mmCIF file of C-alpha atoms in Angstrom:
data_model
loop_
_atom_site.group_PDB
_atom_site.id
_atom_site.type_symbol
_atom_site.label_atom_id
_atom_site.label_comp_id
_atom_site.label_asym_id
_atom_site.label_seq_id
_atom_site.Cartn_x
_atom_site.Cartn_y
_atom_site.Cartn_z
ATOM 1 C CA MET A 6 -9.234 24.442 -70.780
ATOM 2 C CA MET A 7 -9.794 21.204 -69.651
ATOM 3 C CA ARG A 8 -9.183 19.719 -66.059
ATOM 4 C CA ILE A 9 -8.154 16.155 -65.474
ATOM 5 C CA LEU A 10 -8.272 15.156 -62.108
ATOM 6 C CA THR A 11 -5.687 11.948 -60.942
ATOM 7 C CA MET A 12 -6.534 10.443 -57.548
ATOM 8 C CA THR A 13 -4.915 7.586 -56.218
ATOM 9 C CA ASN A 14 -5.711 5.750 -52.531
ATOM 10 C CA ALA A 15 -2.466 7.610 -51.512
ATOM 11 C CA HIS A 16 -5.010 10.669 -51.030
ATOM 12 C CA HIS A 17 -6.452 10.239 -47.457
ATOM 13 C CA TYR A 18 -9.768 9.095 -48.286
ATOM 14 C CA GLY A 19 -10.851 8.744 -44.296
ATOM 15 C CA ASP A 20 -8.925 12.020 -43.311
ATOM 16 C CA PHE A 21 -12.131 14.267 -42.219
ATOM 17 C CA ARG A 22 -10.113 17.420 -43.488
ATOM 18 C CA PHE A 23 -9.883 15.632 -47.093
ATOM 19 C CA HIS A 24 -13.627 15.601 -47.118
ATOM 20 C CA SER A 25 -14.195 19.121 -47.081
ATOM 21 C CA LEU A 26 -11.947 19.305 -50.019
ATOM 22 C CA VAL A 27 -13.592 16.731 -52.425
ATOM 23 C CA SER A 28 -16.119 18.826 -54.121
ATOM 24 C CA GLN A 29 -13.604 21.544 -54.800
ATOM 25 C CA TYR A 30 -11.407 18.481 -56.339
ATOM 26 C CA PHE A 31 -14.097 17.326 -58.592
ATOM 27 C CA ARG A 32 -16.094 20.784 -59.346
ATOM 28 C CA LYS A 33 -15.675 21.442 -63.327
ATOM 29 C CA CYS A 34 -13.659 18.104 -63.741
ATOM 30 C CA ASP A 35 -13.602 17.308 -67.373
ATOM 31 C CA GLY A 36 -11.857 13.567 -66.818
ATOM 32 C CA ALA A 37 -10.308 11.635 -64.061
ATOM 33 C CA ILE A 38 -7.441 8.848 -63.853
ATOM 34 C CA LEU A 39 -8.273 6.755 -60.752
ATOM 35 C CA MET A 40 -5.203 4.633 -60.223
ATOM 36 C CA TYR A 41 -4.526 1.637 -57.885
ATOM 37 C CA ASP A 42 -1.589 -0.671 -56.901
ATOM 38 C CA VAL A 43 -1.741 -4.065 -58.526
ATOM 39 C CA SER A 44 -0.035 -5.493 -55.506
ATOM 40 C CA ASN A 45 -2.590 -4.099 -52.879
ATOM 41 C CA ARG A 46 -6.198 -5.336 -53.179
ATOM 42 C CA ASN A 47 -7.552 -2.698 -50.825
ATOM 43 C CA SER A 48 -6.199 0.039 -53.113
ATOM 44 C CA PHE A 49 -8.071 -1.672 -55.771
ATOM 45 C CA LEU A 50 -11.312 -1.676 -53.639
ATOM 46 C CA GLY A 51 -11.180 2.005 -53.046
ATOM 47 C CA VAL A 52 -11.340 2.924 -56.696
ATOM 48 C CA ARG A 53 -15.152 2.261 -56.018
ATOM 49 C CA ASP A 54 -15.150 4.899 -53.349
ATOM 50 C CA TRP A 55 -13.553 7.382 -55.909
ATOM 51 C CA VAL A 56 -15.778 6.692 -58.313
ATOM 52 C CA SER A 57 -18.781 7.262 -56.282
ATOM 53 C CA LEU A 58 -17.206 10.402 -54.972
ATOM 54 C CA LEU A 59 -16.327 11.675 -58.706
ATOM 55 C CA GLU A 60 -19.842 10.998 -59.630
ATOM 56 C CA GLU A 61 -21.328 12.752 -56.541
ATOM 57 C CA HIS A 62 -19.446 15.922 -56.479
ATOM 58 C CA SER A 63 -19.076 16.419 -60.405
ATOM 59 C CA GLY A 64 -22.765 15.758 -61.018
ATOM 60 C CA ASP A 65 -22.014 13.802 -63.916
ATOM 61 C CA GLU A 66 -22.269 10.012 -63.788
ATOM 62 C CA MET A 67 -20.365 9.697 -67.234
ATOM 63 C CA ILE A 68 -17.549 11.673 -66.668
ATOM 64 C CA PRO A 69 -14.639 10.263 -68.729
ATOM 65 C CA ARG A 70 -12.427 8.249 -66.898
ATOM 66 C CA VAL A 71 -9.671 5.964 -67.214
ATOM 67 C CA ILE A 72 -8.789 3.121 -64.540
ATOM 68 C CA VAL A 73 -4.994 2.612 -63.814
ATOM 69 C CA GLY A 74 -3.575 -0.474 -62.488
ATOM 70 C CA ASN A 75 -0.148 0.714 -61.597
ATOM 71 C CA LYS A 76 3.155 -1.343 -60.290
ATOM 72 C CA SER A 77 2.390 -3.951 -63.218
ATOM 73 C CA ASP A 78 6.285 -4.768 -62.837
ATOM 74 C CA LEU A 79 5.828 -6.586 -59.581
ATOM 75 C CA ARG A 80 4.014 -9.082 -61.210
ATOM 76 C CA ASP A 81 6.922 -9.837 -63.442
ATOM 77 C CA LYS A 82 8.932 -11.181 -60.484
ATOM 78 C CA THR A 83 9.249 -14.768 -59.477
ATOM 79 C CA GLU A 84 6.554 -16.271 -57.586
ATOM 80 C CA GLU A 85 9.476 -16.649 -54.506
ATOM 81 C CA ALA A 86 9.723 -13.007 -54.692
ATOM 82 C CA MET A 87 6.096 -12.168 -54.074
ATOM 83 C CA THR A 88 4.999 -12.192 -50.786
ATOM 84 C CA SER A 89 1.242 -12.875 -51.064
ATOM 85 C CA MET A 90 0.001 -13.656 -54.720
ATOM 86 C CA ALA A 91 -3.578 -13.636 -53.339
ATOM 87 C CA GLU A 92 -3.158 -10.028 -52.674
ATOM 88 C CA TYR A 93 -2.455 -8.835 -55.994
ATOM 89 C CA VAL A 94 -4.840 -7.793 -58.226
ATOM 90 C CA THR A 95 -5.125 -9.522 -61.719
ATOM 91 C CA THR A 96 -5.468 -7.603 -65.417
ATOM 92 C CA GLU A 97 -8.811 -9.365 -65.398
ATOM 93 C CA MET A 98 -10.014 -7.942 -62.448
ATOM 94 C CA GLY A 99 -9.308 -4.305 -63.321
ATOM 95 C CA GLN A 100 -10.511 -4.900 -66.759
ATOM 96 C CA ASN A 101 -13.962 -5.785 -65.263
ATOM 97 C CA LEU A 102 -13.930 -3.053 -62.974
ATOM 98 C CA ALA A 103 -13.331 -0.653 -65.811
ATOM 99 C CA LYS A 104 -16.150 -2.366 -67.779
ATOM 100 C CA LEU A 105 -18.549 -1.673 -64.700
ATOM 101 C CA TYR A 106 -17.826 1.767 -64.565
ATOM 102 C CA HIS A 107 -17.832 2.647 -68.194
ATOM 103 C CA ALA A 108 -14.039 3.351 -68.289
ATOM 104 C CA GLU A 109 -10.814 2.704 -70.229
ATOM 105 C CA PHE A 110 -8.563 0.610 -68.419
ATOM 106 C CA VAL A 111 -4.557 0.433 -68.552
ATOM 107 C CA GLU A 112 -1.869 -1.142 -66.729
ATOM 108 C CA THR A 113 1.210 0.957 -65.948
ATOM 109 C CA SER A 114 4.693 0.453 -64.467
ATOM 110 C CA VAL A 115 6.008 3.995 -63.519
ATOM 111 C CA LEU A 116 9.331 2.165 -62.423
ATOM 112 C CA LYS A 117 9.689 0.558 -65.839
ATOM 113 C CA ASN A 118 8.101 3.844 -67.471
ATOM 114 C CA THR A 119 5.406 1.644 -69.467
ATOM 115 C CA HIS A 120 1.973 2.601 -70.589
ATOM 116 C CA ILE A 121 1.864 5.676 -68.426
ATOM 117 C CA GLU A 122 1.147 7.728 -71.866
ATOM 118 C CA ASP A 123 -1.291 5.292 -72.785
ATOM 119 C CA ALA A 124 -3.667 6.199 -69.700
ATOM 120 C CA VAL A 125 -3.244 10.098 -70.811
ATOM 121 C CA VAL A 126 -3.634 9.731 -74.279
ATOM 122 C CA ASN A 127 -6.702 7.489 -73.570
ATOM 123 C CA LEU A 128 -8.388 10.057 -71.084
ATOM 124 C CA SER A 129 -7.559 12.908 -73.705
ATOM 125 C CA ARG A 130 -9.434 10.857 -76.326
ATOM 126 C CA LEU A 131 -12.495 10.390 -74.364
ATOM 127 C CA MET A 132 -12.574 14.128 -73.111
ATOM 128 C CA LYS A 133 -12.453 15.099 -76.769
ATOM 129 C CA ILE A 134 -15.237 12.991 -78.004
ATOM 130 C CA ARG A 135 -17.358 14.051 -75.124
ATOM 131 C CA GLU A 136 -16.320 17.639 -75.818
ATOM 132 C CA ASP A 137 -17.332 17.271 -79.664
ATOM 133 C CA TYR A 138 -20.511 15.534 -78.876
ATOM 134 C CA THR A 139 -21.584 18.410 -76.067
ATOM 135 C CA GLN A 140 -20.612 21.170 -78.578
ATOM 136 C CA ASN A 141 -22.751 19.443 -81.473
ATOM 137 C CA ALA A 142 -25.725 19.052 -79.119
ATOM 138 C CA ILE A 143 -25.451 22.973 -78.320
ATOM 139 C CA LYS A 144 -25.273 23.785 -81.898
ATOM 140 C CA LEU A 145 -28.331 21.458 -82.994
ATOM 141 C CA SER A 146 -30.369 22.739 -79.988
ATOM 142 C CA LYS A 147 -29.577 26.495 -80.967
ATOM 143 C CA SER A 148 -30.335 25.690 -84.755
ATOM 144 C CA LYS A 149 -33.642 23.882 -83.921
ATOM 145 C CA LYS A 150 -34.627 26.982 -81.683
ATOM 146 C CA LYS A 151 -33.677 29.312 -84.429
ATOM 147 C CA PHE A 152 -36.159 27.258 -86.977
ATOM 148 C CA GLN A 153 -38.821 27.251 -84.585
ATOM 149 C CA ASP A 154 -38.826 31.251 -83.739
ATOM 150 C CA CYS A 155 -38.978 32.299 -87.571
ATOM 151 C CA CYS A 156 -41.608 29.938 -88.268
ATOM 152 C CA HIS A 157 -44.226 30.552 -85.689
#
């Protein structure tokens, strides 16, 4: 059974009580969805903290992950309706962050129900690739050991 962890900045990163639970959240995690709000640059910047926590507490720097920019529908509104264009996170910024952390990238809109499934499918695909790679590596090391034992 694989464990997928979804973390957003709605979780209280600065809350002391939360820090004591972090290692439990990340322990034996097989994949993570790290989500930010495209209309809130601070939530975007917080993804870096989540990646650091994920790597530190999972003990795995290459854990499969998908970075998700949510509320993409807000960019569809007219400029007059947007309160602060400078606060919005561009698609390119999200893509660059994903490249930096070796992650897949998806923009979603929960309101319009767009691309949500893509995030989960992408993470599932990455987790399956990793699982297959790990299983093959284990098989190879076992058969190599058997070969060495019989010939010496």
